[in-house]
PDB file of C-alpha atoms in Angstrom:
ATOM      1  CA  UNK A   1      32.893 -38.005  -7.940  1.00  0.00           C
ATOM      2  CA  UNK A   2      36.055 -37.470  -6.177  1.00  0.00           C
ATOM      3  CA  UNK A   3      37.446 -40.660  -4.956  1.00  0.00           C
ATOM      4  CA  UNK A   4      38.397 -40.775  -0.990  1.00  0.00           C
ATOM      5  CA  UNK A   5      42.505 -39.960  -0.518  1.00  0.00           C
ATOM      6  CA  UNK A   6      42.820 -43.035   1.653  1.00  0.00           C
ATOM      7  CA  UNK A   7      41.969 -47.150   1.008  1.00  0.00           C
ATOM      8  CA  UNK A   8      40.278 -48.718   3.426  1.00  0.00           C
ATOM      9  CA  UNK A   9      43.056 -50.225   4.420  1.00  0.00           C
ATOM     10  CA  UNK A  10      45.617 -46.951   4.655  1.00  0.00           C
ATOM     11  CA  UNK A  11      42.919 -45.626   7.082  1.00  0.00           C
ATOM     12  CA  UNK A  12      43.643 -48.651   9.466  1.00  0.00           C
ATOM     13  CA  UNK A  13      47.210 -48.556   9.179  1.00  0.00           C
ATOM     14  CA  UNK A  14      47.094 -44.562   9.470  1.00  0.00           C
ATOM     15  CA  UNK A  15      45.003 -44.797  12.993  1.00  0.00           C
ATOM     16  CA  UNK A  16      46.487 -47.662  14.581  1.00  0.00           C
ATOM     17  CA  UNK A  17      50.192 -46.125  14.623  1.00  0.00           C
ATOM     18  CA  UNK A  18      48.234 -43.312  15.537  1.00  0.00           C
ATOM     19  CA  UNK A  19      46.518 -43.992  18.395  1.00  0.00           C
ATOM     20  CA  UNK A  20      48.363 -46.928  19.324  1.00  0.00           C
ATOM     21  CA  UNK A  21      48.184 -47.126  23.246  1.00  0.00           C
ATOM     22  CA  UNK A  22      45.852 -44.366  23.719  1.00  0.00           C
ATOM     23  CA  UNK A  23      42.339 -45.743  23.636  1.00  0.00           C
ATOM     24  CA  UNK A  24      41.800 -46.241  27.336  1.00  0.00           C
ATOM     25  CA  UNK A  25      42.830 -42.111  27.811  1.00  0.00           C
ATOM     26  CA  UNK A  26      40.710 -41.040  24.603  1.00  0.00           C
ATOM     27  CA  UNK A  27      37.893 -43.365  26.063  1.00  0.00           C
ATOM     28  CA  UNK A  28      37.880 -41.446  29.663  1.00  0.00           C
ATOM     29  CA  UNK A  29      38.145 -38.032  27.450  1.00  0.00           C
ATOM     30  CA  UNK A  30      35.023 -38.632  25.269  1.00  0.00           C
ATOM     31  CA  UNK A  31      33.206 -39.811  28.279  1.00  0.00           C
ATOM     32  CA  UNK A  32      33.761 -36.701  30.162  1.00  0.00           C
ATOM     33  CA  UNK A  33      33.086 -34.246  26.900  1.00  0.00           C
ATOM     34  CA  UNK A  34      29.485 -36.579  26.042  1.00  0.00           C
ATOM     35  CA  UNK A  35      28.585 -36.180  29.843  1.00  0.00           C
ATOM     36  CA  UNK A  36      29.575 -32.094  30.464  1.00  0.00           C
ATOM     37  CA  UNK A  37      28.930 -31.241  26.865  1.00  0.00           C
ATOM     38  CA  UNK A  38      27.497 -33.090  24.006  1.00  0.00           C
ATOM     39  CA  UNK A  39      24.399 -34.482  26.042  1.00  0.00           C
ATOM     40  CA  UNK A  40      23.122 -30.835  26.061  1.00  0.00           C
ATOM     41  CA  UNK A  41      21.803 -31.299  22.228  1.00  0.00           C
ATOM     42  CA  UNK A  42      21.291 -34.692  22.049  1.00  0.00           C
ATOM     43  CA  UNK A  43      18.210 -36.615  23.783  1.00  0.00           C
ATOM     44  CA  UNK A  44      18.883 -39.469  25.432  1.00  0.00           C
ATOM     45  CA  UNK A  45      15.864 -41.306  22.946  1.00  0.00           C
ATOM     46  CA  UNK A  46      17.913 -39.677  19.941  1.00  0.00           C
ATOM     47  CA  UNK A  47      18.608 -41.502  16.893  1.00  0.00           C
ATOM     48  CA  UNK A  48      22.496 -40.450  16.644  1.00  0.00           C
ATOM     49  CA  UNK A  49      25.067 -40.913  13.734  1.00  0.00           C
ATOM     50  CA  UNK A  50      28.900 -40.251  14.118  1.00  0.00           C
ATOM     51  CA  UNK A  51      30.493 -39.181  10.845  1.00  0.00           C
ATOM     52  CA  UNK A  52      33.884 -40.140  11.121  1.00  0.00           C
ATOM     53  CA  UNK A  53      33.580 -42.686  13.933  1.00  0.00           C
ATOM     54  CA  UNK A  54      37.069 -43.856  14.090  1.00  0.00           C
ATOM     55  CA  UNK A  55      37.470 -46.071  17.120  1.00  0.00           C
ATOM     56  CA  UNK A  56      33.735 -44.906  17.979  1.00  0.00           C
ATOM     57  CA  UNK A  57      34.872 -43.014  21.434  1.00  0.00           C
ATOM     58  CA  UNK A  58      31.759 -40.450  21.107  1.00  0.00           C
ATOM     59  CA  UNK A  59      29.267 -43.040  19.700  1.00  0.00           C
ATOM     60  CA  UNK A  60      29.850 -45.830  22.926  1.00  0.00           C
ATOM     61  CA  UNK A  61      29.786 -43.050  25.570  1.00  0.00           C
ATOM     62  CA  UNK A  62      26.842 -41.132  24.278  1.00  0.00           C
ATOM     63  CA  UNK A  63      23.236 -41.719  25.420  1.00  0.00           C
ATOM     64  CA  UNK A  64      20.847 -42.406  22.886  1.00  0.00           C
ATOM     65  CA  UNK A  65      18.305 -44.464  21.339  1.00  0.00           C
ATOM     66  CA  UNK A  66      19.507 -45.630  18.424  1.00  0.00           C
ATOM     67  CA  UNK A  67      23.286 -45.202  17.105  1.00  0.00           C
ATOM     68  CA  UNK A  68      25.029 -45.069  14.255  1.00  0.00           C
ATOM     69  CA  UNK A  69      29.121 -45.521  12.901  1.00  0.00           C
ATOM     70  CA  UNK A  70      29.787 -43.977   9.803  1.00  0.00           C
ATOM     71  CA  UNK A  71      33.366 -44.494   8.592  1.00  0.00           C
ATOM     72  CA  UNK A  72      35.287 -46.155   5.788  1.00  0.00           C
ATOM     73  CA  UNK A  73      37.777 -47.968   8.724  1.00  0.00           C
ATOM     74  CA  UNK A  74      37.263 -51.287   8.864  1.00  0.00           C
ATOM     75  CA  UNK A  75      38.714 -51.393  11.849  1.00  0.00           C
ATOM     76  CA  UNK A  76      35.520 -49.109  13.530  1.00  0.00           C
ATOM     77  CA  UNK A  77      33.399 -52.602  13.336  1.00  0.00           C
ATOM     78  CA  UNK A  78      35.524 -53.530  16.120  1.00  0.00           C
ATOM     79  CA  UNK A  79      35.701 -50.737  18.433  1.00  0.00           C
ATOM     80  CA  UNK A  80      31.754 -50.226  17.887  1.00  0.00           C
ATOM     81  CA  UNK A  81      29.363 -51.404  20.915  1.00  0.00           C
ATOM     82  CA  UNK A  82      26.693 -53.676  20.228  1.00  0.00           C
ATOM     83  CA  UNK A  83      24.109 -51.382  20.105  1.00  0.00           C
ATOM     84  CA  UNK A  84      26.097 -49.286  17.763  1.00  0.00           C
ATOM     85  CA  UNK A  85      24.968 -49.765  14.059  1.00  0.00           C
ATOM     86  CA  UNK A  86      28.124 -49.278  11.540  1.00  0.00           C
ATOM     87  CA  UNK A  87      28.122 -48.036   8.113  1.00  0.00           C
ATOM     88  CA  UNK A  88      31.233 -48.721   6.093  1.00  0.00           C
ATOM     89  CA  UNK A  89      31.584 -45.921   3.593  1.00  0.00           C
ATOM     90  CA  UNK A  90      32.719 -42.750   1.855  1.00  0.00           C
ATOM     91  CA  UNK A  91      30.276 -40.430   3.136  1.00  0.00           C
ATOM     92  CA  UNK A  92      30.727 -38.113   0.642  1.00  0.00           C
ATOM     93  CA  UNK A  93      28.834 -40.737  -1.503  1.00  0.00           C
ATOM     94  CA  UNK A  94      25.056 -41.629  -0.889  1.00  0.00           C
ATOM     95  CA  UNK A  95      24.741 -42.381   2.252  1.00  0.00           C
ATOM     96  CA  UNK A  96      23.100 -45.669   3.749  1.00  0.00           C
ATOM     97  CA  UNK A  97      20.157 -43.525   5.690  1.00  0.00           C
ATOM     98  CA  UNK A  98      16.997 -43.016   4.962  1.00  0.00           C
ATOM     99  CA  UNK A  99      15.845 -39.461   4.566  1.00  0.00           C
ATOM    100  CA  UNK A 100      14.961 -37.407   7.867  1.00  0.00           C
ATOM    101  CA  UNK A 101      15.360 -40.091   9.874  1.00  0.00           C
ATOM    102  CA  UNK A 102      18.204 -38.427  12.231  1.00  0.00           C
ATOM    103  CA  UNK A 103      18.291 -36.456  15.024  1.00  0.00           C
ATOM    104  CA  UNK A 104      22.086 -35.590  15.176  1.00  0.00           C
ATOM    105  CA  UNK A 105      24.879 -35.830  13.774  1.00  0.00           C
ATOM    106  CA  UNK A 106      28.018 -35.634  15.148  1.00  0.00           C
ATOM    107  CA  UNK A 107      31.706 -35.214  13.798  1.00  0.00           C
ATOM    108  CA  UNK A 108      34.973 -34.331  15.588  1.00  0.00           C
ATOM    109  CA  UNK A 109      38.199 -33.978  13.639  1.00  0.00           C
ATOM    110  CA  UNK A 110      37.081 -35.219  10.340  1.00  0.00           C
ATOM    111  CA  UNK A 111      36.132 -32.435   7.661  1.00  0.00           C
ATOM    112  CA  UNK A 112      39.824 -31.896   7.549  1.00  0.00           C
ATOM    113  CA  UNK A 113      40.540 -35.610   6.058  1.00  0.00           C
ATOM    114  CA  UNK A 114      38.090 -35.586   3.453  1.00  0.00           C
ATOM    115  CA  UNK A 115      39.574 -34.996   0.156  1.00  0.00           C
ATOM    116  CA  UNK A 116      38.145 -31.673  -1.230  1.00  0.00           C
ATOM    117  CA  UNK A 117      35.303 -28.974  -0.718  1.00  0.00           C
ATOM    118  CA  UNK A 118      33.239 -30.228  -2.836  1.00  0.00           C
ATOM    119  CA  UNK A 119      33.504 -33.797  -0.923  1.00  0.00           C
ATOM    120  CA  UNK A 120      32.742 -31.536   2.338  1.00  0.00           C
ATOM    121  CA  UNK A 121      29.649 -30.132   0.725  1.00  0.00           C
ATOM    122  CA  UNK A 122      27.979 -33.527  -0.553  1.00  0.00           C
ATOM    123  CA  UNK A 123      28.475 -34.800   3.250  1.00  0.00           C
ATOM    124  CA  UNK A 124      27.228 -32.264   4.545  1.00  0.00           C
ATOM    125  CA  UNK A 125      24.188 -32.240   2.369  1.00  0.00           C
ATOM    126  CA  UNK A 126      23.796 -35.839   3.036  1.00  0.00           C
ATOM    127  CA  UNK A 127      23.235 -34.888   6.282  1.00  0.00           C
ATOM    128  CA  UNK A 128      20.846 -32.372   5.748  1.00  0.00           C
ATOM    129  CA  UNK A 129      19.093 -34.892   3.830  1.00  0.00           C
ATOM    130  CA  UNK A 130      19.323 -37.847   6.869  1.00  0.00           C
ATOM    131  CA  UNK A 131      18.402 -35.189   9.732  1.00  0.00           C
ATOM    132  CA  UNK A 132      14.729 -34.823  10.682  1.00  0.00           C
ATOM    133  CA  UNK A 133      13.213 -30.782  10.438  1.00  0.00           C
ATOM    134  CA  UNK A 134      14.996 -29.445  13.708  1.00  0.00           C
ATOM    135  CA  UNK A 135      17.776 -31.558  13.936  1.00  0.00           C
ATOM    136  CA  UNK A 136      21.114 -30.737  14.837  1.00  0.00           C
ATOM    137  CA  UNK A 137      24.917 -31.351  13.137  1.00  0.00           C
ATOM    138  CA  UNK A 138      27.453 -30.978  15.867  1.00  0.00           C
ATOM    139  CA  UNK A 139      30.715 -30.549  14.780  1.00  0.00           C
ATOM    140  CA  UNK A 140      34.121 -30.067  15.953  1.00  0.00           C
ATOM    141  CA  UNK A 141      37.589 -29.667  14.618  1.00  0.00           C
ATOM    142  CA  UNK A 142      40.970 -27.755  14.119  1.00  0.00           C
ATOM    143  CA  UNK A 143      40.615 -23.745  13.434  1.00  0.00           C
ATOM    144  CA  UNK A 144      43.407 -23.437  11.047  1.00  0.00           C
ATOM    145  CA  UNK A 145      43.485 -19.886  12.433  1.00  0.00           C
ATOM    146  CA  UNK A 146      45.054 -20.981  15.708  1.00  0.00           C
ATOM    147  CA  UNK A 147      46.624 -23.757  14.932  1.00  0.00           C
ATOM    148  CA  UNK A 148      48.535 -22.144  12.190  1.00  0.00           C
ATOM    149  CA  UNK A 149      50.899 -24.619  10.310  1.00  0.00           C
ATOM    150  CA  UNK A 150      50.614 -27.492  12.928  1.00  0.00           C
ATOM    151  CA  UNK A 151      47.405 -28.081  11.009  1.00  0.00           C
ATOM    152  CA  UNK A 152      49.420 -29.837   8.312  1.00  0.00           C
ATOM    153  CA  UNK A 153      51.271 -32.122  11.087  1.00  0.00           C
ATOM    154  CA  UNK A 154      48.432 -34.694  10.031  1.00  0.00           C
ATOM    155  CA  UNK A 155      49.471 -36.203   6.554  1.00  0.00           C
ATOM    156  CA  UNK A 156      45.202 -37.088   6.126  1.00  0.00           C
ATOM    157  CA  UNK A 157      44.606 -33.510   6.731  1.00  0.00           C
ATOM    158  CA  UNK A 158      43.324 -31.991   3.135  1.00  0.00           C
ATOM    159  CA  UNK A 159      40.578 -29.304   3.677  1.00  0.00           C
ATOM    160  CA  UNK A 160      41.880 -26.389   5.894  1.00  0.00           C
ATOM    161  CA  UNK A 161      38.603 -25.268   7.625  1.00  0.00           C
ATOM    162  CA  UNK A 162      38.026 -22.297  10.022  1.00  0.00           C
ATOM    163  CA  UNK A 163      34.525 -21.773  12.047  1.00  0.00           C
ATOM    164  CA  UNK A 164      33.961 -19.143   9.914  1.00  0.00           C
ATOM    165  CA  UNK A 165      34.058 -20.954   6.721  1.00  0.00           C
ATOM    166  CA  UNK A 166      32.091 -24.086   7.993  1.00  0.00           C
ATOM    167  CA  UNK A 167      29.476 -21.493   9.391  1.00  0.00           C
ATOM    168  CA  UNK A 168      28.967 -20.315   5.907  1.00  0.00           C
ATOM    169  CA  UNK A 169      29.133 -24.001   4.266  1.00  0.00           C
ATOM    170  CA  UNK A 170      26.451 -24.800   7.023  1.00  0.00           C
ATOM    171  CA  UNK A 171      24.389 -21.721   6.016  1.00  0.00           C
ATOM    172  CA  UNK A 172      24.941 -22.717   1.954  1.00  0.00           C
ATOM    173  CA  UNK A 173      23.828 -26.663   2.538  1.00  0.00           C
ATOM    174  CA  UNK A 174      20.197 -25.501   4.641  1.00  0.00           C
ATOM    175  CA  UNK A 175      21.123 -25.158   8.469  1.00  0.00           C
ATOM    176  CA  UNK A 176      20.639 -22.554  10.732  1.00  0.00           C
ATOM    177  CA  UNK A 177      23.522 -21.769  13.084  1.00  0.00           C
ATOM    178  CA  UNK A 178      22.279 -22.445  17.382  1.00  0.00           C
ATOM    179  CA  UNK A 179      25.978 -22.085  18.781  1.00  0.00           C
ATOM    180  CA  UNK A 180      29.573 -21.462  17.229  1.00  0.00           C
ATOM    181  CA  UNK A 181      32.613 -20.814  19.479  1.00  0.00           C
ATOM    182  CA  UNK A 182      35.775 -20.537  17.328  1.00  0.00           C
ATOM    183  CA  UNK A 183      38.270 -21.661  19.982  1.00  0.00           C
ATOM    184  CA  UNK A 184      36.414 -24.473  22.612  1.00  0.00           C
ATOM    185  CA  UNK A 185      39.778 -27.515  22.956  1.00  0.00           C
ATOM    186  CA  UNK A 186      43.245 -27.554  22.408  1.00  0.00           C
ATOM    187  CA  UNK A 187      44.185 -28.956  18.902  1.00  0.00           C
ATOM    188  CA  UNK A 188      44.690 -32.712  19.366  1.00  0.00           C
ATOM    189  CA  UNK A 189      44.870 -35.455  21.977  1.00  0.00           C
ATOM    190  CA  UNK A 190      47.545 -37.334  20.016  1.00  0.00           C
ATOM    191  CA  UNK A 191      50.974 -37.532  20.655  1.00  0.00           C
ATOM    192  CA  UNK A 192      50.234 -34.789  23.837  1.00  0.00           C
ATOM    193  CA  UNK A 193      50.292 -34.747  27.186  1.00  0.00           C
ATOM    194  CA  UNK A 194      46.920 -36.805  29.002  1.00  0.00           C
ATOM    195  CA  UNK A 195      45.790 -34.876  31.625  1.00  0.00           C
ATOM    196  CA  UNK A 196      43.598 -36.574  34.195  1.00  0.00           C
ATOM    197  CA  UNK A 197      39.546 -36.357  34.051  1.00  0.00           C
ATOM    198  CA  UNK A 198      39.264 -33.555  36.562  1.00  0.00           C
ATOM    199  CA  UNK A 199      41.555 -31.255  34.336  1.00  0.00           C
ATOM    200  CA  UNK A 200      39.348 -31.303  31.359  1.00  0.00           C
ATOM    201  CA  UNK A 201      35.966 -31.009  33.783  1.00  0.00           C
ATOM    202  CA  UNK A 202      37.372 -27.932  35.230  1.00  0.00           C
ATOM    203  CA  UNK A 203      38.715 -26.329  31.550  1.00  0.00           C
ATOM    204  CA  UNK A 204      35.288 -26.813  30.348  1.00  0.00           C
ATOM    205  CA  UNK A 205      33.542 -25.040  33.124  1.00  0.00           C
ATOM    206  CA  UNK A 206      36.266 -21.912  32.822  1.00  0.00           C
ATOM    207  CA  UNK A 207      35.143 -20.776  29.044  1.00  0.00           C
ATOM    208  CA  UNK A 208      37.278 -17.689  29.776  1.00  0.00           C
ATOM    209  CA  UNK A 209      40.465 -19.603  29.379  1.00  0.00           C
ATOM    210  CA  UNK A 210      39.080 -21.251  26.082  1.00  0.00           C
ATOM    211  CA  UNK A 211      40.389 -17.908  24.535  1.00  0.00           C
ATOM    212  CA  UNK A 212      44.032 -19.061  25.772  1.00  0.00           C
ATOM    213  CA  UNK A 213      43.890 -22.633  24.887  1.00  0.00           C
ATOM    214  CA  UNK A 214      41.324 -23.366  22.275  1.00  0.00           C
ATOM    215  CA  UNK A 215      42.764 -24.057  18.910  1.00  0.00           C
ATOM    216  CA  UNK A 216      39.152 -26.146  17.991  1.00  0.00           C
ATOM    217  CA  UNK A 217      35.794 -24.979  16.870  1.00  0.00           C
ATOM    218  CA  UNK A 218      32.627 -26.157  18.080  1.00  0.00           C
ATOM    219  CA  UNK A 219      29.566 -25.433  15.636  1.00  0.00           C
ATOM    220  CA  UNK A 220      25.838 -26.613  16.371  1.00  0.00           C
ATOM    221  CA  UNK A 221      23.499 -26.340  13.717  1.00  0.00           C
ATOM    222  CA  UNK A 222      19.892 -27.486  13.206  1.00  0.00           C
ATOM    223  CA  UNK A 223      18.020 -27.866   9.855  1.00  0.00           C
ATOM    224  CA  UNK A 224      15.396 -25.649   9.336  1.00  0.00           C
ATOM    225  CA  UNK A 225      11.874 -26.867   9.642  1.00  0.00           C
TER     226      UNK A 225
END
């Protein structure tokens, strides 16, 4: 098995000077993106896991019934709520769940940091394997079609994805594709300009202008029962 690019440790130096300063602004982002668009596939009585939880933005704002941190961070322990369960590991090795006991899972800007395809395939088997019949895997991240070399502007980034080839990954591992846009957000709330709450709520409502702006998939598939 491939080992993970990244210690423990690099991760939490990595993301600190990343994000360093930002938390409130990424916190009043993910709350406005769970609210206007994530809640629409997952139940608020869902049993939810975010894959590459980070600082755990989606996980806190999200409304479910029992939640779940996956991520080899330490530092995620910390940002977790209280009624956020955290699992500290690779997740391309066995993962800490038992079988079909999921409803969702969720991921946003991590297939890209894992450290090979064939890392990306045991995860996403694994959460085959943890999702009930009809669940869903949410995920979201940089089309290296749009953003074109500022993909490799990341020095984690390792696996360049488009929707396209995650569709057909998804189709390989089991799931059944529900939604796929190839362009939904602009590439990356890091080191860019923060726009107030009422800016994103009123991109997300124009889809047209998606086709302008969005650099990001979004791909929803559920497991076939």
């Amino acid at each position: 098995m491939t080992a993970p690019p990244h210690s423990a440790s690099d991760l939490e130096q990595i993301y600190e000077r990343r994000f360093a300063g930002m938390e409130d602004y990424r916190r009043s982002v993910w709350q406005v993106l769970c609210g206007e668009v994530f809640s629409k596939w997952i139940a608020p009585d869902a049993t939810v896991l975010d894959l590459g939880s980070g600082y755990c933005e989606f996980v806190n704002q999200i409304a479910a019934g029992q939640k779940y941190a996956m991520d080899l961070n330490p530092a995620t322990r910390f940002h977790a709520d209280v009624d956020v369960s955290v699992l500290q590991q690779d997740c391309s090795a066995e993962w800490q769940v038992a079988p079909q006991t999921l409803d969702a899972v969720f991921t946003s800007n991590f297939f890209e940091h894992l450290s090979d395809k064939m890392a990306l395939e045991r995860t996403v088997l694994s959460a085959w394997r943890s999702l009930k019949p009809g669940g869903r895997i949410i995920a979201m991240g940089p089309n290296i079609r749009y953003t074109g070399d500022a993909y490799w502007d990341f020095y984690d980034h390792y696996v360049a994805l488009t929707d396209l080839s995650l569709i057909e990954l998804f189709r390989k591992c089991g799931f059944e594709i529900e939604y796929a846009r190839a362009q939904f957000l602009p590439y990356t709330m890091a080191n860019g300009r923060r726009y107030p709450s009422w800016v994103l709520k009123t991109y997300l409502r124009l889809t047209p202008v998606w086709k302008v702006f969005g650099q990001q998939f979004l791909i929803v598939a559920n497991k076939r029962v």
